[in-house]
């Protein structure tokens, strides 16, 4: 017969796996260490195999435990999400967000997915634009929340991630080996002049502008099609492309931080909830999220 797994046992299993210690897991769960040990023995009995290897520094997952942990985390996360949605009062009203196009799929889709399950009646408006425009829109009261790139002094927002911009080339076309090297740039020239072009000039690299675009998607297209190399944030390098490093004669273009700004006049539970959803989405994103 298939074992019927208890969600409470799975929650404790996840706590032990993440802390690597029965005592710490017991503290998290508000139980005694012996109670946690009994729970894990019960779970191992259901599974029919040992889940942990005991050592001098704590415990580690066995092969069988490693197979179970992914599903256990998903089950616990889904239970927590369901409980939160049941406990949350339904919210209404608009939430206006500004975010770079780079994070539209990886970040915003995750944030909106979590938010819409809890607050299906909230009207969400999203604006994709460059960071300068988003910052101005927050200051003008046109946006409630904005995620922007900041390259120099931080202006009081919350740093979500460090995501430097780098030169990117196609692994197939090798346009970076040409001189002058063909480059793709954004149509606006402030950042391109002060950072992208300056990084080439500092390294003595001859270049020619082969392509311009208003969007990050356009720059990615230029690279993947073999038309040019382009400045792209490290977390957004397309499949089939790679970063050009110092070994290639290139290097980082800037030291971008991804920063969340909130309009000081924006108040309400819907905005609070969306702010939390965006923050959580960045925490779950591969790359270089900052420790809080």
PDB file of C-alpha atoms in Angstrom:
ATOM      1  CA  UNK A   1       0.000   0.000   0.000  1.00  0.00           C
ATOM      2  CA  UNK A   2       1.117   3.559  -0.674  1.00  0.00           C
ATOM      3  CA  UNK A   3       2.005   5.475   2.511  1.00  0.00           C
ATOM      4  CA  UNK A   4      -0.303   8.312   3.559  1.00  0.00           C
ATOM      5  CA  UNK A   5       2.078  11.107   4.458  1.00  0.00           C
ATOM      6  CA  UNK A   6       1.182  13.501   7.246  1.00  0.00           C
ATOM      7  CA  UNK A   7       1.787  17.162   6.396  1.00  0.00           C
ATOM      8  CA  UNK A   8       2.886  17.851   9.971  1.00  0.00           C
ATOM      9  CA  UNK A   9       5.606  15.218   9.622  1.00  0.00           C
ATOM     10  CA  UNK A  10       6.704  16.734   6.326  1.00  0.00           C
ATOM     11  CA  UNK A  11       6.903  20.198   7.892  1.00  0.00           C
ATOM     12  CA  UNK A  12       9.161  18.873  10.642  1.00  0.00           C
ATOM     13  CA  UNK A  13      11.209  16.955   8.066  1.00  0.00           C
ATOM     14  CA  UNK A  14      11.815  20.179   6.128  1.00  0.00           C
ATOM     15  CA  UNK A  15      12.828  21.984   9.327  1.00  0.00           C
ATOM     16  CA  UNK A  16      15.361  19.279  10.218  1.00  0.00           C
ATOM     17  CA  UNK A  17      16.732  19.190   6.665  1.00  0.00           C
ATOM     18  CA  UNK A  18      17.170  22.975   6.522  1.00  0.00           C
ATOM     19  CA  UNK A  19      18.715  23.367   9.984  1.00  0.00           C
ATOM     20  CA  UNK A  20      20.737  20.138   9.853  1.00  0.00           C
ATOM     21  CA  UNK A  21      19.995  19.773  13.537  1.00  0.00           C
ATOM     22  CA  UNK A  22      17.184  18.133  15.521  1.00  0.00           C
ATOM     23  CA  UNK A  23      17.512  20.613  18.388  1.00  0.00           C
ATOM     24  CA  UNK A  24      17.205  23.691  16.158  1.00  0.00           C
ATOM     25  CA  UNK A  25      14.298  22.112  14.286  1.00  0.00           C
ATOM     26  CA  UNK A  26      12.579  21.427  17.597  1.00  0.00           C
ATOM     27  CA  UNK A  27      12.992  25.084  18.605  1.00  0.00           C
ATOM     28  CA  UNK A  28      11.454  26.218  15.309  1.00  0.00           C
ATOM     29  CA  UNK A  29       8.518  23.839  15.705  1.00  0.00           C
ATOM     30  CA  UNK A  30       7.962  24.575  19.385  1.00  0.00           C
ATOM     31  CA  UNK A  31       8.470  20.920  20.300  1.00  0.00           C
ATOM     32  CA  UNK A  32      10.961  18.930  22.307  1.00  0.00           C
ATOM     33  CA  UNK A  33      13.907  17.273  20.602  1.00  0.00           C
ATOM     34  CA  UNK A  34      12.561  13.840  21.527  1.00  0.00           C
ATOM     35  CA  UNK A  35       9.212  14.666  19.927  1.00  0.00           C
ATOM     36  CA  UNK A  36      10.966  15.667  16.705  1.00  0.00           C
ATOM     37  CA  UNK A  37      13.038  12.467  16.759  1.00  0.00           C
ATOM     38  CA  UNK A  38       9.870  10.411  17.173  1.00  0.00           C
ATOM     39  CA  UNK A  39       8.224  12.227  14.273  1.00  0.00           C
ATOM     40  CA  UNK A  40      11.171  11.499  12.003  1.00  0.00           C
ATOM     41  CA  UNK A  41      11.228   7.833  13.034  1.00  0.00           C
ATOM     42  CA  UNK A  42       7.526   7.667  12.187  1.00  0.00           C
ATOM     43  CA  UNK A  43       8.122   9.298   8.799  1.00  0.00           C
ATOM     44  CA  UNK A  44      11.009   6.935   8.062  1.00  0.00           C
ATOM     45  CA  UNK A  45       8.704   4.055   8.902  1.00  0.00           C
ATOM     46  CA  UNK A  46       6.132   5.319   6.413  1.00  0.00           C
ATOM     47  CA  UNK A  47       8.764   5.818   3.713  1.00  0.00           C
ATOM     48  CA  UNK A  48      10.439   2.513   4.480  1.00  0.00           C
ATOM     49  CA  UNK A  49      13.944   3.951   4.496  1.00  0.00           C
ATOM     50  CA  UNK A  50      16.239   6.206   6.523  1.00  0.00           C
ATOM     51  CA  UNK A  51      16.044   9.903   5.698  1.00  0.00           C
ATOM     52  CA  UNK A  52      19.010  11.246   7.668  1.00  0.00           C
ATOM     53  CA  UNK A  53      22.601  10.341   8.309  1.00  0.00           C
ATOM     54  CA  UNK A  54      23.724  11.286  11.818  1.00  0.00           C
ATOM     55  CA  UNK A  55      27.152  12.854  12.294  1.00  0.00           C
ATOM     56  CA  UNK A  56      29.172  14.824  14.820  1.00  0.00           C
ATOM     57  CA  UNK A  57      27.995  18.158  13.368  1.00  0.00           C
ATOM     58  CA  UNK A  58      24.345  17.270  13.003  1.00  0.00           C
ATOM     59  CA  UNK A  59      22.405  15.409  10.345  1.00  0.00           C
ATOM     60  CA  UNK A  60      22.490  15.246   6.546  1.00  0.00           C
ATOM     61  CA  UNK A  61      19.967  13.873   4.076  1.00  0.00           C
ATOM     62  CA  UNK A  62      20.388  10.367   2.770  1.00  0.00           C
ATOM     63  CA  UNK A  63      19.753   9.623  -0.887  1.00  0.00           C
ATOM     64  CA  UNK A  64      16.146   8.806  -0.027  1.00  0.00           C
ATOM     65  CA  UNK A  65      15.837  12.005   2.016  1.00  0.00           C
ATOM     66  CA  UNK A  66      17.175  14.011  -0.923  1.00  0.00           C
ATOM     67  CA  UNK A  67      14.478  12.502  -3.137  1.00  0.00           C
ATOM     68  CA  UNK A  68      11.765  13.497  -0.673  1.00  0.00           C
ATOM     69  CA  UNK A  69      12.865  17.027   0.275  1.00  0.00           C
ATOM     70  CA  UNK A  70      11.826  18.768  -2.953  1.00  0.00           C
ATOM     71  CA  UNK A  71       8.257  17.502  -2.804  1.00  0.00           C
ATOM     72  CA  UNK A  72       8.100  18.120   0.944  1.00  0.00           C
ATOM     73  CA  UNK A  73       9.064  21.778   0.469  1.00  0.00           C
ATOM     74  CA  UNK A  74       6.453  22.223  -2.245  1.00  0.00           C
ATOM     75  CA  UNK A  75       3.729  20.683  -0.080  1.00  0.00           C
ATOM     76  CA  UNK A  76       4.610  22.833   2.933  1.00  0.00           C
ATOM     77  CA  UNK A  77       4.795  25.965   0.764  1.00  0.00           C
ATOM     78  CA  UNK A  78       1.414  25.229  -0.816  1.00  0.00           C
ATOM     79  CA  UNK A  79      -0.170  24.648   2.596  1.00  0.00           C
ATOM     80  CA  UNK A  80       1.237  27.947   3.882  1.00  0.00           C
ATOM     81  CA  UNK A  81       0.053  29.788   0.778  1.00  0.00           C
ATOM     82  CA  UNK A  82      -3.417  28.290   1.094  1.00  0.00           C
ATOM     83  CA  UNK A  83      -3.620  29.193   4.775  1.00  0.00           C
ATOM     84  CA  UNK A  84      -2.538  32.749   4.015  1.00  0.00           C
ATOM     85  CA  UNK A  85      -5.135  33.117   1.275  1.00  0.00           C
ATOM     86  CA  UNK A  86      -7.886  31.884   3.604  1.00  0.00           C
ATOM     87  CA  UNK A  87      -6.801  34.176   6.413  1.00  0.00           C
ATOM     88  CA  UNK A  88      -6.354  37.270   4.269  1.00  0.00           C
ATOM     89  CA  UNK A  89      -9.284  39.596   3.900  1.00  0.00           C
ATOM     90  CA  UNK A  90     -10.167  40.215   0.259  1.00  0.00           C
ATOM     91  CA  UNK A  91      -8.597  43.434  -0.945  1.00  0.00           C
ATOM     92  CA  UNK A  92      -9.693  45.769  -3.685  1.00  0.00           C
ATOM     93  CA  UNK A  93      -8.350  48.882  -5.340  1.00  0.00           C
ATOM     94  CA  UNK A  94      -5.492  49.538  -7.774  1.00  0.00           C
ATOM     95  CA  UNK A  95      -1.780  48.828  -7.413  1.00  0.00           C
ATOM     96  CA  UNK A  96       0.587  50.524  -9.869  1.00  0.00           C
ATOM     97  CA  UNK A  97       3.986  48.917 -10.457  1.00  0.00           C
ATOM     98  CA  UNK A  98       7.025  49.932 -12.482  1.00  0.00           C
ATOM     99  CA  UNK A  99       9.657  47.289 -13.238  1.00  0.00           C
ATOM    100  CA  UNK A 100      12.477  46.795 -15.763  1.00  0.00           C
ATOM    101  CA  UNK A 101      11.548  44.649 -18.732  1.00  0.00           C
ATOM    102  CA  UNK A 102      14.361  42.244 -17.769  1.00  0.00           C
ATOM    103  CA  UNK A 103      12.400  41.072 -14.741  1.00  0.00           C
ATOM    104  CA  UNK A 104       8.969  40.941 -16.338  1.00  0.00           C
ATOM    105  CA  UNK A 105       8.912  37.175 -16.718  1.00  0.00           C
ATOM    106  CA  UNK A 106      11.236  35.796 -14.061  1.00  0.00           C
ATOM    107  CA  UNK A 107      10.184  38.127 -11.244  1.00  0.00           C
ATOM    108  CA  UNK A 108       6.879  39.819 -11.996  1.00  0.00           C
ATOM    109  CA  UNK A 109       5.101  36.670 -13.154  1.00  0.00           C
ATOM    110  CA  UNK A 110       6.058  34.975  -9.887  1.00  0.00           C
ATOM    111  CA  UNK A 111       5.027  37.976  -7.790  1.00  0.00           C
ATOM    112  CA  UNK A 112       1.721  38.401  -9.619  1.00  0.00           C
ATOM    113  CA  UNK A 113       0.998  34.687  -9.363  1.00  0.00           C
ATOM    114  CA  UNK A 114       1.387  34.722  -5.581  1.00  0.00           C
ATOM    115  CA  UNK A 115      -0.486  38.031  -5.237  1.00  0.00           C
ATOM    116  CA  UNK A 116      -3.462  37.201  -7.466  1.00  0.00           C
ATOM    117  CA  UNK A 117      -4.215  33.992  -5.579  1.00  0.00           C
ATOM    118  CA  UNK A 118      -4.580  35.977  -2.376  1.00  0.00           C
ATOM    119  CA  UNK A 119      -6.168  39.136  -3.767  1.00  0.00           C
ATOM    120  CA  UNK A 120      -7.994  38.360  -7.034  1.00  0.00           C
ATOM    121  CA  UNK A 121     -10.060  41.577  -6.957  1.00  0.00           C
ATOM    122  CA  UNK A 122      -7.136  44.014  -6.960  1.00  0.00           C
ATOM    123  CA  UNK A 123      -6.535  45.888 -10.211  1.00  0.00           C
ATOM    124  CA  UNK A 124      -2.825  45.770 -11.076  1.00  0.00           C
ATOM    125  CA  UNK A 125      -1.211  48.158 -13.569  1.00  0.00           C
ATOM    126  CA  UNK A 126       2.337  47.474 -14.743  1.00  0.00           C
ATOM    127  CA  UNK A 127       4.655  49.919 -16.496  1.00  0.00           C
ATOM    128  CA  UNK A 128       7.837  48.792 -18.256  1.00  0.00           C
ATOM    129  CA  UNK A 129      10.309  51.625 -18.693  1.00  0.00           C
ATOM    130  CA  UNK A 130      13.924  52.553 -18.003  1.00  0.00           C
ATOM    131  CA  UNK A 131      14.928  53.323 -14.441  1.00  0.00           C
ATOM    132  CA  UNK A 132      15.043  57.101 -14.776  1.00  0.00           C
ATOM    133  CA  UNK A 133      11.443  57.219 -15.975  1.00  0.00           C
ATOM    134  CA  UNK A 134      10.281  54.853 -13.224  1.00  0.00           C
ATOM    135  CA  UNK A 135      11.955  56.892 -10.496  1.00  0.00           C
ATOM    136  CA  UNK A 136      10.368  60.072 -11.826  1.00  0.00           C
ATOM    137  CA  UNK A 137       6.960  58.369 -11.961  1.00  0.00           C
ATOM    138  CA  UNK A 138       7.217  57.382  -8.287  1.00  0.00           C
ATOM    139  CA  UNK A 139       8.156  60.950  -7.340  1.00  0.00           C
ATOM    140  CA  UNK A 140       5.214  62.283  -9.374  1.00  0.00           C
ATOM    141  CA  UNK A 141       2.757  59.924  -7.668  1.00  0.00           C
ATOM    142  CA  UNK A 142       2.111  57.972 -10.879  1.00  0.00           C
ATOM    143  CA  UNK A 143       3.442  54.681  -9.447  1.00  0.00           C
ATOM    144  CA  UNK A 144       3.060  53.047  -6.052  1.00  0.00           C
ATOM    145  CA  UNK A 145       6.054  50.727  -6.367  1.00  0.00           C
ATOM    146  CA  UNK A 146       9.030  50.743  -8.708  1.00  0.00           C
ATOM    147  CA  UNK A 147      11.928  48.358  -9.174  1.00  0.00           C
ATOM    148  CA  UNK A 148      14.886  50.188 -10.702  1.00  0.00           C
ATOM    149  CA  UNK A 149      18.579  49.808 -11.441  1.00  0.00           C
ATOM    150  CA  UNK A 150      20.863  52.101  -9.461  1.00  0.00           C
ATOM    151  CA  UNK A 151      24.538  52.359 -10.439  1.00  0.00           C
ATOM    152  CA  UNK A 152      25.893  54.994  -8.103  1.00  0.00           C
ATOM    153  CA  UNK A 153      24.564  56.410  -4.833  1.00  0.00           C
ATOM    154  CA  UNK A 154      21.509  54.688  -3.412  1.00  0.00           C
ATOM    155  CA  UNK A 155      18.511  56.986  -3.060  1.00  0.00           C
ATOM    156  CA  UNK A 156      16.859  55.443  -0.028  1.00  0.00           C
ATOM    157  CA  UNK A 157      15.191  52.380  -1.544  1.00  0.00           C
ATOM    158  CA  UNK A 158      15.505  48.740  -0.535  1.00  0.00           C
ATOM    159  CA  UNK A 159      18.260  46.793  -2.300  1.00  0.00           C
ATOM    160  CA  UNK A 160      16.773  43.543  -3.591  1.00  0.00           C
ATOM    161  CA  UNK A 161      19.667  42.175  -5.598  1.00  0.00           C
ATOM    162  CA  UNK A 162      23.126  42.959  -6.949  1.00  0.00           C
ATOM    163  CA  UNK A 163      22.991  42.433 -10.723  1.00  0.00           C
ATOM    164  CA  UNK A 164      25.861  44.050 -12.656  1.00  0.00           C
ATOM    165  CA  UNK A 165      25.593  44.735 -16.371  1.00  0.00           C
ATOM    166  CA  UNK A 166      28.115  42.882 -18.556  1.00  0.00           C
ATOM    167  CA  UNK A 167      28.927  42.577 -22.245  1.00  0.00           C
ATOM    168  CA  UNK A 168      27.269  39.491 -23.726  1.00  0.00           C
ATOM    169  CA  UNK A 169      28.079  37.595 -26.908  1.00  0.00           C
ATOM    170  CA  UNK A 170      26.581  34.687 -28.817  1.00  0.00           C
ATOM    171  CA  UNK A 171      28.376  31.386 -28.215  1.00  0.00           C
ATOM    172  CA  UNK A 172      27.868  30.619 -31.913  1.00  0.00           C
ATOM    173  CA  UNK A 173      28.715  33.854 -33.746  1.00  0.00           C
ATOM    174  CA  UNK A 174      31.731  35.243 -31.784  1.00  0.00           C
ATOM    175  CA  UNK A 175      31.187  38.831 -32.917  1.00  0.00           C
ATOM    176  CA  UNK A 176      33.270  40.006 -29.942  1.00  0.00           C
ATOM    177  CA  UNK A 177      36.402  38.902 -31.801  1.00  0.00           C
ATOM    178  CA  UNK A 178      35.864  41.467 -34.597  1.00  0.00           C
ATOM    179  CA  UNK A 179      37.485  44.910 -34.634  1.00  0.00           C
ATOM    180  CA  UNK A 180      35.862  47.280 -34.482  1.00  0.00           C
ATOM    181  CA  UNK A 181      33.518  45.183 -32.365  1.00  0.00           C
ATOM    182  CA  UNK A 182      29.832  45.588 -33.350  1.00  0.00           C
ATOM    183  CA  UNK A 183      27.717  46.644 -30.368  1.00  0.00           C
ATOM    184  CA  UNK A 184      24.011  47.003 -29.663  1.00  0.00           C
ATOM    185  CA  UNK A 185      22.881  49.854 -27.414  1.00  0.00           C
ATOM    186  CA  UNK A 186      19.724  51.382 -26.008  1.00  0.00           C
ATOM    187  CA  UNK A 187      18.327  54.304 -28.006  1.00  0.00           C
ATOM    188  CA  UNK A 188      18.717  56.658 -25.011  1.00  0.00           C
ATOM    189  CA  UNK A 189      22.363  57.607 -24.651  1.00  0.00           C
ATOM    190  CA  UNK A 190      22.888  58.734 -21.031  1.00  0.00           C
ATOM    191  CA  UNK A 191      23.683  55.376 -19.454  1.00  0.00           C
ATOM    192  CA  UNK A 192      25.124  54.014 -22.704  1.00  0.00           C
ATOM    193  CA  UNK A 193      27.614  56.892 -22.929  1.00  0.00           C
ATOM    194  CA  UNK A 194      28.526  56.993 -19.248  1.00  0.00           C
ATOM    195  CA  UNK A 195      28.864  53.262 -18.706  1.00  0.00           C
ATOM    196  CA  UNK A 196      28.680  50.956 -21.759  1.00  0.00           C
ATOM    197  CA  UNK A 197      30.768  52.974 -24.204  1.00  0.00           C
ATOM    198  CA  UNK A 198      33.093  54.187 -21.444  1.00  0.00           C
ATOM    199  CA  UNK A 199      33.870  50.577 -20.479  1.00  0.00           C
ATOM    200  CA  UNK A 200      35.049  49.897 -24.042  1.00  0.00           C
ATOM    201  CA  UNK A 201      37.067  53.080 -24.292  1.00  0.00           C
ATOM    202  CA  UNK A 202      38.795  52.388 -20.970  1.00  0.00           C
ATOM    203  CA  UNK A 203      39.981  49.055 -22.370  1.00  0.00           C
ATOM    204  CA  UNK A 204      41.050  50.547 -25.697  1.00  0.00           C
ATOM    205  CA  UNK A 205      38.497  48.517 -27.669  1.00  0.00           C
ATOM    206  CA  UNK A 206      37.486  49.909 -31.054  1.00  0.00           C
ATOM    207  CA  UNK A 207      33.713  49.614 -31.606  1.00  0.00           C
ATOM    208  CA  UNK A 208      30.917  50.499 -33.981  1.00  0.00           C
ATOM    209  CA  UNK A 209      27.217  50.805 -33.149  1.00  0.00           C
ATOM    210  CA  UNK A 210      25.477  48.133 -35.214  1.00  0.00           C
ATOM    211  CA  UNK A 211      22.033  48.163 -33.592  1.00  0.00           C
ATOM    212  CA  UNK A 212      19.896  50.306 -31.287  1.00  0.00           C
ATOM    213  CA  UNK A 213      16.729  49.404 -29.425  1.00  0.00           C
ATOM    214  CA  UNK A 214      14.367  50.877 -26.854  1.00  0.00           C
ATOM    215  CA  UNK A 215      14.068  47.548 -25.025  1.00  0.00           C
ATOM    216  CA  UNK A 216      16.147  44.868 -23.379  1.00  0.00           C
ATOM    217  CA  UNK A 217      14.416  42.336 -25.611  1.00  0.00           C
ATOM    218  CA  UNK A 218      15.822  44.139 -28.629  1.00  0.00           C
ATOM    219  CA  UNK A 219      19.360  43.912 -27.255  1.00  0.00           C
ATOM    220  CA  UNK A 220      18.928  40.194 -26.593  1.00  0.00           C
ATOM    221  CA  UNK A 221      17.735  39.730 -30.177  1.00  0.00           C
ATOM    222  CA  UNK A 222      20.832  41.501 -31.492  1.00  0.00           C
ATOM    223  CA  UNK A 223      23.083  39.132 -29.546  1.00  0.00           C
ATOM    224  CA  UNK A 224      21.271  35.856 -30.217  1.00  0.00           C
ATOM    225  CA  UNK A 225      21.015  36.614 -33.947  1.00  0.00           C
ATOM    226  CA  UNK A 226      24.754  37.276 -34.146  1.00  0.00           C
ATOM    227  CA  UNK A 227      24.377  40.928 -35.116  1.00  0.00           C
ATOM    228  CA  UNK A 228      26.320  42.420 -32.198  1.00  0.00           C
ATOM    229  CA  UNK A 229      27.386  42.118 -28.593  1.00  0.00           C
ATOM    230  CA  UNK A 230      25.245  43.973 -26.058  1.00  0.00           C
ATOM    231  CA  UNK A 231      25.134  45.190 -22.441  1.00  0.00           C
ATOM    232  CA  UNK A 232      22.802  42.891 -20.481  1.00  0.00           C
ATOM    233  CA  UNK A 233      22.363  42.339 -16.744  1.00  0.00           C
ATOM    234  CA  UNK A 234      24.131  39.196 -15.598  1.00  0.00           C
ATOM    235  CA  UNK A 235      20.953  37.468 -14.400  1.00  0.00           C
ATOM    236  CA  UNK A 236      19.332  37.937 -17.829  1.00  0.00           C
ATOM    237  CA  UNK A 237      21.913  36.442 -20.207  1.00  0.00           C
ATOM    238  CA  UNK A 238      19.973  34.552 -22.912  1.00  0.00           C
ATOM    239  CA  UNK A 239      20.403  30.842 -23.559  1.00  0.00           C
ATOM    240  CA  UNK A 240      23.169  30.252 -26.095  1.00  0.00           C
ATOM    241  CA  UNK A 241      25.036  33.365 -25.014  1.00  0.00           C
ATOM    242  CA  UNK A 242      27.736  34.100 -22.463  1.00  0.00           C
ATOM    243  CA  UNK A 243      29.311  36.909 -20.504  1.00  0.00           C
ATOM    244  CA  UNK A 244      32.485  38.475 -21.876  1.00  0.00           C
ATOM    245  CA  UNK A 245      35.014  38.518 -19.047  1.00  0.00           C
ATOM    246  CA  UNK A 246      38.420  40.055 -18.462  1.00  0.00           C
ATOM    247  CA  UNK A 247      39.924  37.005 -20.155  1.00  0.00           C
ATOM    248  CA  UNK A 248      38.143  38.112 -23.349  1.00  0.00           C
ATOM    249  CA  UNK A 249      39.399  41.678 -22.945  1.00  0.00           C
ATOM    250  CA  UNK A 250      36.107  42.949 -21.533  1.00  0.00           C
ATOM    251  CA  UNK A 251      34.667  43.175 -17.987  1.00  0.00           C
ATOM    252  CA  UNK A 252      31.760  44.476 -15.904  1.00  0.00           C
ATOM    253  CA  UNK A 253      30.087  47.587 -17.292  1.00  0.00           C
ATOM    254  CA  UNK A 254      28.555  48.757 -14.023  1.00  0.00           C
ATOM    255  CA  UNK A 255      27.841  47.570 -10.487  1.00  0.00           C
ATOM    256  CA  UNK A 256      24.069  47.709 -10.620  1.00  0.00           C
ATOM    257  CA  UNK A 257      21.899  47.221  -7.586  1.00  0.00           C
ATOM    258  CA  UNK A 258      18.253  46.341  -8.144  1.00  0.00           C
ATOM    259  CA  UNK A 259      16.329  48.622  -5.801  1.00  0.00           C
ATOM    260  CA  UNK A 260      12.689  48.747  -4.735  1.00  0.00           C
ATOM    261  CA  UNK A 261      11.175  52.210  -4.210  1.00  0.00           C
ATOM    262  CA  UNK A 262       7.774  52.965  -2.759  1.00  0.00           C
ATOM    263  CA  UNK A 263       5.830  56.160  -3.139  1.00  0.00           C
ATOM    264  CA  UNK A 264       5.668  57.607   0.413  1.00  0.00           C
ATOM    265  CA  UNK A 265       2.054  58.613  -0.217  1.00  0.00           C
ATOM    266  CA  UNK A 266       1.040  55.098  -1.320  1.00  0.00           C
ATOM    267  CA  UNK A 267      -0.805  53.377   1.504  1.00  0.00           C
ATOM    268  CA  UNK A 268      -3.031  50.351   1.816  1.00  0.00           C
ATOM    269  CA  UNK A 269      -2.919  46.621   2.403  1.00  0.00           C
ATOM    270  CA  UNK A 270      -2.957  45.837  -1.320  1.00  0.00           C
ATOM    271  CA  UNK A 271       0.249  47.816  -1.858  1.00  0.00           C
ATOM    272  CA  UNK A 272       1.810  46.272   1.250  1.00  0.00           C
ATOM    273  CA  UNK A 273       0.977  42.805  -0.048  1.00  0.00           C
ATOM    274  CA  UNK A 274       2.352  43.512  -3.529  1.00  0.00           C
ATOM    275  CA  UNK A 275       5.550  44.921  -2.035  1.00  0.00           C
ATOM    276  CA  UNK A 276       6.000  41.700  -0.063  1.00  0.00           C
ATOM    277  CA  UNK A 277       5.251  39.565  -3.137  1.00  0.00           C
ATOM    278  CA  UNK A 278       7.908  41.384  -5.187  1.00  0.00           C
ATOM    279  CA  UNK A 279      10.441  41.055  -2.374  1.00  0.00           C
ATOM    280  CA  UNK A 280       9.739  37.316  -2.026  1.00  0.00           C
ATOM    281  CA  UNK A 281       9.997  36.808  -5.803  1.00  0.00           C
ATOM    282  CA  UNK A 282      13.496  38.316  -5.827  1.00  0.00           C
ATOM    283  CA  UNK A 283      14.495  36.174  -2.846  1.00  0.00           C
ATOM    284  CA  UNK A 284      13.618  33.055  -4.837  1.00  0.00           C
ATOM    285  CA  UNK A 285      15.453  34.187  -7.967  1.00  0.00           C
ATOM    286  CA  UNK A 286      18.793  32.599  -8.903  1.00  0.00           C
ATOM    287  CA  UNK A 287      21.598  35.083  -9.179  1.00  0.00           C
ATOM    288  CA  UNK A 288      22.999  37.162  -6.385  1.00  0.00           C
ATOM    289  CA  UNK A 289      20.229  38.114  -3.959  1.00  0.00           C
ATOM    290  CA  UNK A 290      21.451  40.012  -0.946  1.00  0.00           C
ATOM    291  CA  UNK A 291      21.194  38.594   2.550  1.00  0.00           C
ATOM    292  CA  UNK A 292      18.712  40.459   4.663  1.00  0.00           C
TER     293      UNK A 292
END
